[in-house]
Amino acid sequence: METDGSIQLPLLSRRRERGQLFQKLQHVIPAVPLLGAGIQGLIHGERGFALALAVAEIVTSALLLRSTAQELRAFRSSHDSEHAAHHGVDWFEIFAAGVLTVEALEHWHTHSHLPRPSFLMAAVTLGLGLFHGRIAEFSARRRSLRIDATGLRIGSRVLFNHFSVPWADLERIDFDDRYARIVARNGRKRRIDLKDLRNASEVREALLSVQARLTH
């Protein structure tokens, strides 16, 4: 992205995306037995609250499993893409919160005990789904490359681990088959793993423009 002569690019890490996908898939583990429990409830002719619970088990589990398939397809199709991920509501997390809630209600119904940690986890997961856009935008700022009139920066200035170098202090940028290394005159360095980035070509092009500026 380029605004007012500046360049700002997210660092789209494949490794990080795989880790996030793995964390999401852990929510699927309770969905399969919960779906089975709901089907068994209908087969056994449950009534009242038990019937409503069985229906909720089937609906929430089916929605989460369907969303899982969509997540996997999207991950495979975007694995080599240079486009950033969608920053809207995350329906997967919302359906996962539904599964956690129904699972907690099932435990309360069968054991007469309310599992408060499960409800807390469901509330947190729901929040992650509803506020996914804001969280993703913050994460993108935290993991972004910005080049402007003041110099070069990786990450937001408000974060502790950001890397910022004014033009006068920027010594060089080195490239090899995998990494780009940004070196400041005081010895500070930041390494970018280009092999790991989905938008490696854009990032490399931006850093090459910086390198060209330093040699002129």
Coordinates of N, CA and C in Angstrom, one line a residue:
M1 N 0.8 -1.2 0.0 CA 0.0 0.0 0.0 C 0.9 1.2 0.0
E2 N 0.5 2.2 -0.8 CA 1.3 3.4 -0.9 C 0.5 4.7 -0.7
T3 N 0.8 5.5 0.2 CA 0.1 6.7 0.5 C 1.1 7.9 0.7
D4 N 0.8 9.0 0.0 CA 1.6 10.2 0.2 C 3.1 9.9 0.0
G5 N 3.4 9.1 -1.0 CA 4.8 8.8 -1.2 C 5.4 7.7 -0.3
S6 N 4.7 7.3 0.7 CA 5.1 6.3 1.6 C 4.6 4.9 1.2
I7 N 5.3 3.9 1.7 CA 5.0 2.5 1.3 C 4.7 1.8 2.7
Q8 N 3.6 1.1 2.8 CA 3.3 0.3 3.9 C 2.8 -1.1 3.5
L9 N 3.5 -2.1 3.9 CA 3.2 -3.5 3.5 C 3.1 -4.4 4.7
P10 N 2.0 -5.2 4.8 CA 2.0 -6.2 5.8 C 3.0 -7.3 5.5
L11 N 3.5 -7.9 6.6 CA 4.4 -9.0 6.4 C 3.6 -10.3 6.7
L12 N 3.2 -10.9 5.6 CA 2.2 -12.0 5.6 C 2.9 -13.3 5.8
S13 N 3.1 -13.7 7.0 CA 3.9 -14.9 7.3 C 3.1 -16.2 7.1
R14 N 3.5 -17.1 6.3 CA 2.9 -18.4 6.2 C 3.0 -19.2 7.5
R15 N 4.1 -19.2 8.1 CA 4.3 -19.9 9.4 C 3.3 -19.5 10.4
R16 N 3.1 -18.2 10.5 CA 2.2 -17.7 11.5 C 0.7 -18.0 11.1
E17 N 0.4 -18.0 9.9 CA -1.0 -18.4 9.4 C -1.2 -19.9 9.7
R18 N -0.2 -20.7 9.5 CA -0.4 -22.2 9.8 C -0.6 -22.4 11.3
G19 N 0.1 -21.6 12.1 CA -0.1 -21.7 13.6 C -1.5 -21.3 14.0
Q20 N -2.0 -20.2 13.4 CA -3.3 -19.7 13.7 C -4.4 -20.7 13.3
L21 N -4.2 -21.4 12.1 CA -5.1 -22.4 11.6 C -5.1 -23.6 12.6
F22 N -3.9 -24.0 13.0 CA -3.8 -25.1 14.0 C -4.6 -24.8 15.2
Q23 N -4.5 -23.6 15.8 CA -5.2 -23.2 17.0 C -6.7 -23.3 16.7
K24 N -7.1 -22.8 15.6 CA -8.5 -22.9 15.3 C -9.1 -24.3 15.2
L25 N -8.3 -25.2 14.6 CA -8.7 -26.6 14.4 C -8.9 -27.3 15.7
Q26 N -8.3 -26.8 16.7 CA -8.5 -27.5 18.0 C -9.9 -27.3 18.5
H27 N -10.6 -26.3 18.1 CA -12.0 -26.1 18.4 C -12.9 -27.2 17.8
V28 N -12.4 -27.8 16.8 CA -13.3 -28.8 16.1 C -13.4 -30.1 16.9
I29 N -12.4 -30.4 17.7 CA -12.3 -31.6 18.5 C -13.6 -32.0 19.2
P30 N -14.2 -31.0 20.0 CA -15.5 -31.3 20.7 C -16.7 -31.4 19.8
A31 N -16.6 -30.8 18.5 CA -17.8 -30.7 17.7 C -18.3 -32.1 17.2
V32 N -17.3 -33.0 16.9 CA -17.8 -34.3 16.4 C -18.6 -35.1 17.4
P33 N -18.0 -35.3 18.7 CA -18.9 -36.0 19.6 C -20.1 -35.3 20.0
L34 N -20.1 -33.9 20.0 CA -21.3 -33.2 20.3 C -22.4 -33.4 19.2
L35 N -21.9 -33.5 18.0 CA -22.9 -33.8 16.9 C -23.5 -35.2 17.1
G36 N -22.7 -36.1 17.5 CA -23.2 -37.5 17.7 C -24.2 -37.5 18.9
A37 N -23.9 -36.7 19.9 CA -24.8 -36.7 21.1 C -26.1 -36.1 20.7
G38 N -26.1 -35.0 19.8 CA -27.3 -34.4 19.4 C -28.2 -35.4 18.6
I39 N -27.5 -36.1 17.7 CA -28.3 -37.1 16.8 C -28.9 -38.2 17.7
Q40 N -28.1 -38.7 18.7 CA -28.6 -39.7 19.6 C -29.8 -39.2 20.4
G41 N -29.8 -37.9 20.8 CA -30.9 -37.3 21.5 C -32.2 -37.3 20.7
L42 N -32.0 -37.0 19.4 CA -33.2 -37.0 18.5 C -33.7 -38.5 18.3
I43 N -32.8 -39.4 18.2 CA -33.2 -40.8 18.0 C -33.9 -41.3 19.2
H44 N -33.5 -40.9 20.4 CA -34.1 -41.4 21.6 C -35.4 -40.7 22.0
G45 N -35.8 -39.7 21.1 CA -37.0 -39.0 21.4 C -37.0 -38.1 22.6
E46 N -36.0 -37.4 22.8 CA -35.9 -36.4 23.9 C -37.0 -35.4 23.8
R47 N -37.4 -34.8 25.0 CA -38.4 -33.8 25.0 C -37.9 -32.6 25.8
G48 N -38.6 -31.5 25.6 CA -38.4 -30.3 26.4 C -37.0 -29.8 26.2
F49 N -36.3 -29.4 27.3 CA -35.0 -28.8 27.3 C -34.0 -29.8 26.6
A50 N -34.1 -31.1 26.9 CA -33.2 -32.1 26.3 C -33.3 -32.1 24.7
L51 N -34.5 -31.9 24.2 CA -34.7 -31.8 22.8 C -34.1 -30.6 22.2
A52 N -34.3 -29.4 22.9 CA -33.7 -28.2 22.4 C -32.2 -28.3 22.4
L53 N -31.7 -28.9 23.5 CA -30.2 -29.1 23.6 C -29.7 -30.0 22.5
A54 N -30.4 -31.0 22.1 CA -30.0 -31.9 21.0 C -30.0 -31.2 19.7
V55 N -31.0 -30.4 19.5 CA -31.0 -29.6 18.2 C -29.9 -28.6 18.2
A56 N -29.6 -27.9 19.3 CA -28.5 -27.0 19.4 C -27.2 -27.6 19.1
E57 N -27.0 -28.8 19.7 CA -25.8 -29.6 19.5 C -25.6 -29.9 18.0
I58 N -26.6 -30.3 17.3 CA -26.5 -30.6 15.9 C -26.2 -29.4 15.1
V59 N -27.0 -28.3 15.3 CA -26.8 -27.1 14.5 C -25.4 -26.4 14.7
T60 N -25.0 -26.2 16.0 CA -23.7 -25.6 16.2 C -22.6 -26.4 15.7
S61 N -22.6 -27.7 15.9 CA -21.5 -28.6 15.4 C -21.5 -28.6 13.9
A62 N -22.6 -28.7 13.3 CA -22.7 -28.7 11.8 C -22.2 -27.4 11.2
L63 N -22.5 -26.3 11.8 CA -22.1 -25.0 11.4 C -20.5 -24.9 11.5
L64 N -20.0 -25.4 12.7 CA -18.6 -25.3 12.9 C -17.8 -26.2 11.9
L65 N -18.3 -27.4 11.7 CA -17.7 -28.3 10.7 C -17.7 -27.8 9.3
R66 N -18.8 -27.2 8.9 CA -18.9 -26.5 7.6 C -17.9 -25.4 7.5
S67 N -17.8 -24.6 8.6 CA -16.9 -23.4 8.6 C -15.5 -23.9 8.5
T68 N -15.2 -25.1 9.2 CA -13.8 -25.7 9.1 C -13.4 -26.0 7.7
A69 N -14.4 -26.6 7.0 CA -14.1 -27.0 5.6 C -13.8 -25.7 4.8
Q70 N -14.5 -24.6 5.0 CA -14.3 -23.4 4.3 C -13.0 -22.8 4.7
E71 N -12.6 -22.9 6.0 CA -11.3 -22.3 6.4 C -10.2 -23.1 5.7
L72 N -10.3 -24.4 5.6 CA -9.2 -25.2 5.0 C -9.1 -24.9 3.5
R73 N -10.3 -24.7 2.8 CA -10.2 -24.4 1.4 C -9.6 -23.0 1.2
A74 N -10.0 -22.1 2.0 CA -9.5 -20.7 1.9 C -8.0 -20.7 2.2
F75 N -7.5 -21.5 3.1 CA -6.1 -21.5 3.5 C -5.3 -22.1 2.3
R76 N -5.8 -23.2 1.7 CA -5.1 -23.8 0.5 C -5.1 -22.8 -0.7
S77 N -6.2 -22.2 -0.9 CA -6.3 -21.3 -2.1 C -5.5 -20.0 -1.9
S78 N -5.3 -19.6 -0.7 CA -4.6 -18.3 -0.5 C -3.1 -18.5 0.0
H79 N -2.7 -19.8 0.0 CA -1.3 -20.1 0.6 C -0.3 -19.4 -0.3
D80 N -0.5 -19.3 -1.6 CA 0.5 -18.7 -2.4 C 0.1 -17.4 -2.9
S81 N -1.0 -16.8 -2.3 CA -1.5 -15.5 -2.8 C -0.7 -14.4 -2.1
E82 N -0.7 -13.2 -2.7 CA -0.1 -12.1 -2.1 C -1.1 -11.1 -1.5
H83 N -2.4 -11.6 -1.4 CA -3.4 -10.7 -0.9 C -3.6 -10.9 0.6
A84 N -3.9 -9.9 1.3 CA -4.1 -10.0 2.8 C -5.4 -10.7 3.1
A85 N -5.5 -11.2 4.3 CA -6.7 -11.9 4.7 C -7.8 -11.0 5.0
H86 N -9.0 -11.5 4.9 CA -10.2 -10.7 5.2 C -10.3 -10.2 6.6
H87 N -10.6 -9.0 6.8 CA -10.6 -8.4 8.2 C -12.0 -8.1 8.7
G88 N -13.0 -9.0 8.4 CA -14.3 -8.8 8.9 C -14.6 -9.7 10.1
V89 N -15.8 -10.0 10.4 CA -16.2 -10.9 11.5 C -15.7 -12.3 11.1
D90 N -15.2 -13.0 12.1 CA -14.7 -14.4 11.9 C -15.8 -15.4 12.4
W91 N -16.6 -15.9 11.4 CA -17.7 -16.8 11.7 C -17.2 -18.1 12.3
F92 N -16.0 -18.5 12.0 CA -15.5 -19.8 12.6 C -15.5 -19.6 14.1
E93 N -14.9 -18.5 14.6 CA -14.8 -18.3 16.0 C -16.2 -18.2 16.7
I94 N -17.1 -17.6 16.0 CA -18.5 -17.4 16.5 C -19.2 -18.8 16.6
F95 N -19.0 -19.6 15.6 CA -19.6 -21.0 15.7 C -18.9 -21.8 16.7
A96 N -17.5 -21.6 16.9 CA -16.8 -22.3 17.9 C -17.3 -21.9 19.3
A97 N -17.6 -20.6 19.5 CA -18.2 -20.2 20.8 C -19.5 -20.9 21.0
G98 N -20.3 -21.0 20.0 CA -21.6 -21.7 20.1 C -21.4 -23.2 20.5
V99 N -20.4 -23.9 20.0 CA -20.1 -25.3 20.3 C -19.7 -25.3 21.8
L100 N -18.8 -24.4 22.2 CA -18.4 -24.4 23.6 C -19.5 -24.2 24.6
T101 N -20.4 -23.3 24.2 CA -21.6 -23.0 25.1 C -22.5 -24.2 25.2
V102 N -22.8 -24.8 24.0 CA -23.7 -26.0 24.1 C -23.0 -27.1 24.8
E103 N -21.7 -27.3 24.6 CA -21.0 -28.4 25.3 C -21.1 -28.1 26.8
A104 N -21.0 -26.9 27.3 CA -21.1 -26.6 28.7 C -22.5 -26.8 29.2
L105 N -23.5 -26.5 28.4 CA -24.9 -26.8 28.8 C -25.2 -28.3 28.9
E106 N -24.6 -29.0 27.9 CA -24.7 -30.5 28.0 C -24.1 -31.1 29.3
H107 N -23.0 -30.5 29.7 CA -22.3 -31.0 30.9 C -23.2 -30.6 32.1
W108 N -23.8 -29.4 32.1 CA -24.7 -29.0 33.2 C -25.9 -29.9 33.2
H109 N -26.5 -30.3 32.1 CA -27.7 -31.1 32.0 C -27.4 -32.5 32.5
T110 N -26.3 -33.0 32.2 CA -26.0 -34.4 32.5 C -25.4 -34.6 33.9
H111 N -24.6 -33.6 34.4 CA -23.9 -33.7 35.6 C -24.4 -32.7 36.7
S112 N -25.4 -31.9 36.4 CA -25.9 -30.9 37.3 C -24.8 -30.0 37.9
H113 N -23.8 -29.7 37.0 CA -22.7 -28.9 37.4 C -22.4 -27.9 36.3
L114 N -22.3 -26.6 36.6 CA -22.1 -25.6 35.6 C -20.6 -25.3 35.4
P115 N -20.0 -25.7 34.3 CA -18.6 -25.5 34.1 C -18.2 -24.0 33.7
R116 N -18.0 -23.2 34.7 CA -17.8 -21.8 34.4 C -16.6 -21.5 33.5
P117 N -15.5 -22.3 33.6 CA -14.4 -22.0 32.7 C -14.8 -22.2 31.2
S118 N -15.7 -23.2 31.0 CA -16.1 -23.4 29.6 C -16.9 -22.2 29.1
F119 N -17.8 -21.6 30.0 CA -18.5 -20.4 29.6 C -17.6 -19.2 29.4
L120 N -16.6 -19.1 30.2 CA -15.6 -18.0 30.0 C -14.9 -18.2 28.7
M121 N -14.5 -19.4 28.4 CA -13.8 -19.6 27.1 C -14.7 -19.3 25.9
A122 N -16.0 -19.7 26.1 CA -17.0 -19.4 25.0 C -17.1 -17.9 24.8
A123 N -17.1 -17.1 25.9 CA -17.3 -15.7 25.8 C -16.0 -15.1 25.2
V124 N -14.8 -15.6 25.5 CA -13.6 -15.0 24.9 C -13.6 -15.4 23.4
T125 N -14.0 -16.6 23.1 CA -14.0 -17.0 21.7 C -15.0 -16.2 20.9
L126 N -16.1 -15.9 21.5 CA -17.1 -15.1 20.8 C -16.6 -13.6 20.5
G127 N -15.9 -13.1 21.6 CA -15.3 -11.8 21.4 C -14.2 -11.8 20.3
L128 N -13.4 -12.8 20.2 CA -12.4 -12.9 19.1 C -13.1 -12.9 17.8
G129 N -14.2 -13.6 17.7 CA -14.9 -13.6 16.4 C -15.6 -12.3 16.0
L130 N -16.2 -11.7 17.0 CA -16.9 -10.4 16.7 C -15.9 -9.3 16.4
F131 N -14.8 -9.3 17.1 CA -13.8 -8.2 17.0 C -12.6 -8.6 16.2
H132 N -12.8 -9.6 15.3 CA -11.7 -10.1 14.5 C -11.1 -9.0 13.6
G133 N -11.9 -8.2 13.1 CA -11.4 -7.1 12.2 C -10.4 -6.2 12.9
R134 N -10.8 -5.7 14.1 CA -9.9 -4.8 14.8 C -8.7 -5.5 15.2
I135 N -8.8 -6.8 15.7 CA -7.6 -7.5 16.1 C -6.7 -7.7 14.9
A136 N -7.2 -8.1 13.8 CA -6.4 -8.3 12.6 C -5.7 -7.0 12.1
E137 N -6.4 -5.9 12.2 CA -5.8 -4.6 11.8 C -4.7 -4.3 12.7
F138 N -4.8 -4.5 14.0 CA -3.8 -4.2 15.0 C -2.6 -5.1 14.7
S139 N -2.9 -6.4 14.4 CA -1.8 -7.4 14.1 C -1.1 -7.0 12.9
A140 N -1.8 -6.5 11.9 CA -1.2 -6.1 10.6 C -0.2 -4.9 10.8
R141 N -0.6 -4.0 11.7 CA 0.2 -2.8 12.0 C 1.5 -3.3 12.8
R142 N 1.3 -4.3 13.6 CA 2.4 -4.8 14.4 C 3.4 -5.5 13.5
R143 N 2.9 -6.1 12.4 CA 3.8 -6.9 11.5 C 3.7 -6.3 10.1
S144 N 4.2 -5.0 10.0 CA 4.2 -4.4 8.7 C 5.5 -3.6 8.5
L145 N 5.8 -3.4 7.3 CA 7.0 -2.7 6.8 C 6.5 -1.3 6.3
R146 N 7.1 -0.2 6.8 CA 6.7 1.1 6.4 C 8.0 1.9 6.0
I147 N 7.9 2.4 4.8 CA 9.0 3.3 4.3 C 8.4 4.6 3.9
D148 N 9.0 5.7 4.6 CA 8.4 7.0 4.3 C 9.6 8.0 4.3
A149 N 9.2 9.3 4.4 CA 10.2 10.4 4.4 C 11.1 10.3 5.6
T150 N 10.7 9.7 6.7 CA 11.6 9.7 7.9 C 12.5 8.6 7.9
G151 N 12.2 7.5 7.2 CA 13.1 6.3 7.2 C 12.3 5.0 7.0
L152 N 12.8 4.0 7.7 CA 12.2 2.7 7.5 C 11.8 2.2 8.9
R153 N 10.6 1.5 9.0 CA 10.1 1.0 10.2 C 9.4 -0.3 10.1
I154 N 9.6 -1.2 11.0 CA 8.9 -2.5 11.0 C 8.1 -2.5 12.4
G155 N 6.8 -2.6 12.3 CA 6.0 -2.6 13.5 C 5.5 -1.2 13.8
S156 N 4.6 -1.1 14.8 CA 4.1 0.1 15.3 C 5.0 0.8 16.3
R157 N 5.0 2.1 16.3 CA 5.9 2.8 17.2 C 5.5 2.6 18.7
V158 N 4.2 2.2 18.9 CA 3.8 2.1 20.3 C 4.2 0.7 20.9
L159 N 4.8 -0.2 20.0 CA 5.1 -1.5 20.5 C 6.6 -1.5 20.9
F160 N 6.9 -2.4 21.9 CA 8.2 -2.4 22.4 C 9.2 -3.0 21.4
N161 N 8.9 -4.0 20.6 CA 9.8 -4.6 19.7 C 9.8 -4.1 18.3
H162 N 9.4 -2.9 18.1 CA 9.4 -2.3 16.8 C 10.8 -2.0 16.4
F163 N 11.1 -1.9 15.1 CA 12.4 -1.6 14.6 C 12.3 -0.4 13.7
S164 N 13.0 0.7 14.0 CA 12.8 1.9 13.3 C 14.2 2.5 13.1
V165 N 14.5 2.9 11.8 CA 15.8 3.5 11.5 C 15.6 4.7 10.6
P166 N 16.0 5.9 11.0 CA 16.0 7.1 10.1 C 16.9 6.9 8.9
W167 N 16.7 7.6 7.9 CA 17.5 7.5 6.7 C 19.0 7.7 7.0
A168 N 19.3 8.7 7.8 CA 20.7 9.0 8.1 C 21.4 7.9 8.8
D169 N 20.6 7.0 9.5 CA 21.2 5.9 10.3 C 21.2 4.6 9.6
L170 N 20.6 4.6 8.4 CA 20.4 3.3 7.7 C 21.7 3.0 6.9
E171 N 22.4 2.0 7.2 CA 23.7 1.7 6.5 C 23.5 0.9 5.2
R172 N 22.8 -0.2 5.3 CA 22.6 -1.0 4.1 C 21.5 -2.1 4.3
I173 N 21.1 -2.7 3.2 CA 20.2 -3.8 3.2 C 20.9 -5.0 2.4
D174 N 21.0 -6.1 3.0 CA 21.6 -7.3 2.3 C 20.6 -8.3 2.0
F175 N 20.8 -9.0 0.9 CA 19.9 -10.1 0.5 C 20.7 -11.4 0.2
D176 N 20.0 -12.5 0.6 CA 20.6 -13.8 0.1 C 19.4 -14.6 -0.4
D177 N 19.5 -15.9 -0.5 CA 18.4 -16.7 -1.1 C 17.2 -16.7 -0.3
R178 N 17.3 -16.4 1.0 CA 16.2 -16.5 1.9 C 15.8 -15.2 2.7
Y179 N 16.9 -14.5 3.1 CA 16.6 -13.4 4.0 C 17.0 -12.0 3.4
A180 N 16.3 -11.0 4.0 CA 16.7 -9.6 3.8 C 17.1 -9.1 5.1
R181 N 18.3 -8.5 5.2 CA 18.9 -8.0 6.5 C 19.0 -6.5 6.4
I182 N 18.3 -5.8 7.3 CA 18.4 -4.4 7.4 C 19.4 -4.0 8.5
V183 N 20.4 -3.3 8.1 CA 21.5 -3.0 9.0 C 21.6 -1.5 9.3
A184 N 21.6 -1.1 10.5 CA 21.7 0.3 10.9 C 23.2 0.6 11.2
R185 N 23.6 1.9 11.2 CA 25.0 2.3 11.4 C 25.5 2.0 12.8
N186 N 24.5 1.9 13.8 CA 25.0 1.6 15.1 C 25.0 0.1 15.4
G187 N 24.9 -0.7 14.3 CA 25.0 -2.2 14.5 C 23.7 -2.9 14.7
R188 N 22.6 -2.2 14.9 CA 21.3 -2.8 15.0 C 20.9 -3.5 13.7
K189 N 20.2 -4.7 13.8 CA 19.8 -5.4 12.6 C 18.4 -5.9 12.8
R190 N 17.8 -6.1 11.6 CA 16.5 -6.8 11.6 C 16.5 -7.7 10.4
R191 N 16.1 -8.9 10.6 CA 16.1 -9.9 9.5 C 14.7 -10.2 9.1
I192 N 14.4 -10.3 7.8 CA 13.1 -10.7 7.3 C 13.2 -11.9 6.5
D193 N 12.4 -12.9 6.9 CA 12.5 -14.2 6.2 C 11.6 -14.2 4.9
L194 N 12.2 -13.9 3.8 CA 11.4 -13.7 2.6 C 10.7 -15.0 2.1
K195 N 11.3 -16.1 2.4 CA 10.8 -17.4 2.0 C 9.5 -17.7 2.8
D196 N 9.3 -17.1 3.9 CA 8.1 -17.3 4.7 C 6.9 -16.4 4.4
L197 N 7.2 -15.4 3.6 CA 6.2 -14.4 3.3 C 5.4 -14.7 2.0
R198 N 4.1 -14.5 2.1 CA 3.2 -14.7 1.0 C 3.4 -13.6 0.0
N199 N 3.7 -12.4 0.5 CA 3.9 -11.2 -0.4 C 5.4 -10.9 -0.5
A200 N 6.2 -11.9 -0.6 CA 7.7 -11.7 -0.6 C 8.1 -10.8 -1.7
S201 N 7.5 -10.9 -2.9 CA 7.9 -10.1 -4.1 C 7.7 -8.7 -3.8
E202 N 6.6 -8.3 -3.2 CA 6.3 -6.9 -2.9 C 7.3 -6.4 -1.9
V203 N 7.6 -7.2 -0.8 CA 8.5 -6.7 0.2 C 9.9 -6.6 -0.3
R204 N 10.3 -7.5 -1.2 CA 11.6 -7.5 -1.8 C 11.8 -6.2 -2.6
E205 N 10.7 -6.0 -3.4 CA 10.8 -4.8 -4.3 C 10.9 -3.5 -3.5
A206 N 10.1 -3.4 -2.4 CA 10.2 -2.2 -1.6 C 11.6 -2.1 -1.0
L207 N 12.2 -3.1 -0.5 CA 13.5 -3.1 0.1 C 14.6 -2.8 -0.9
L208 N 14.4 -3.3 -2.1 CA 15.3 -3.0 -3.2 C 15.3 -1.5 -3.6
S209 N 14.1 -0.9 -3.4 CA 14.0 0.6 -3.7 C 14.8 1.3 -2.6
V210 N 14.8 0.8 -1.4 CA 15.5 1.5 -0.3 C 17.0 1.3 -0.6
Q211 N 17.4 0.1 -1.0 CA 18.8 -0.2 -1.3 C 19.3 0.7 -2.4
A212 N 18.5 0.9 -3.4 CA 18.9 1.8 -4.5 C 19.0 3.2 -4.1
R213 N 18.2 3.7 -3.2 CA 18.3 5.0 -2.6 C 19.6 5.2 -1.8
L214 N 20.0 4.2 -1.1 CA 21.2 4.3 -0.3 C 22.5 4.3 -1.1
T215 N 22.4 3.7 -2.3 CA 23.6 3.7 -3.2 C 23.7 4.9 -4.1
H216 N 22.8 5.8 -4.0 CA 22.8 7.0 -4.9 C 23.1 8.2 -4.0

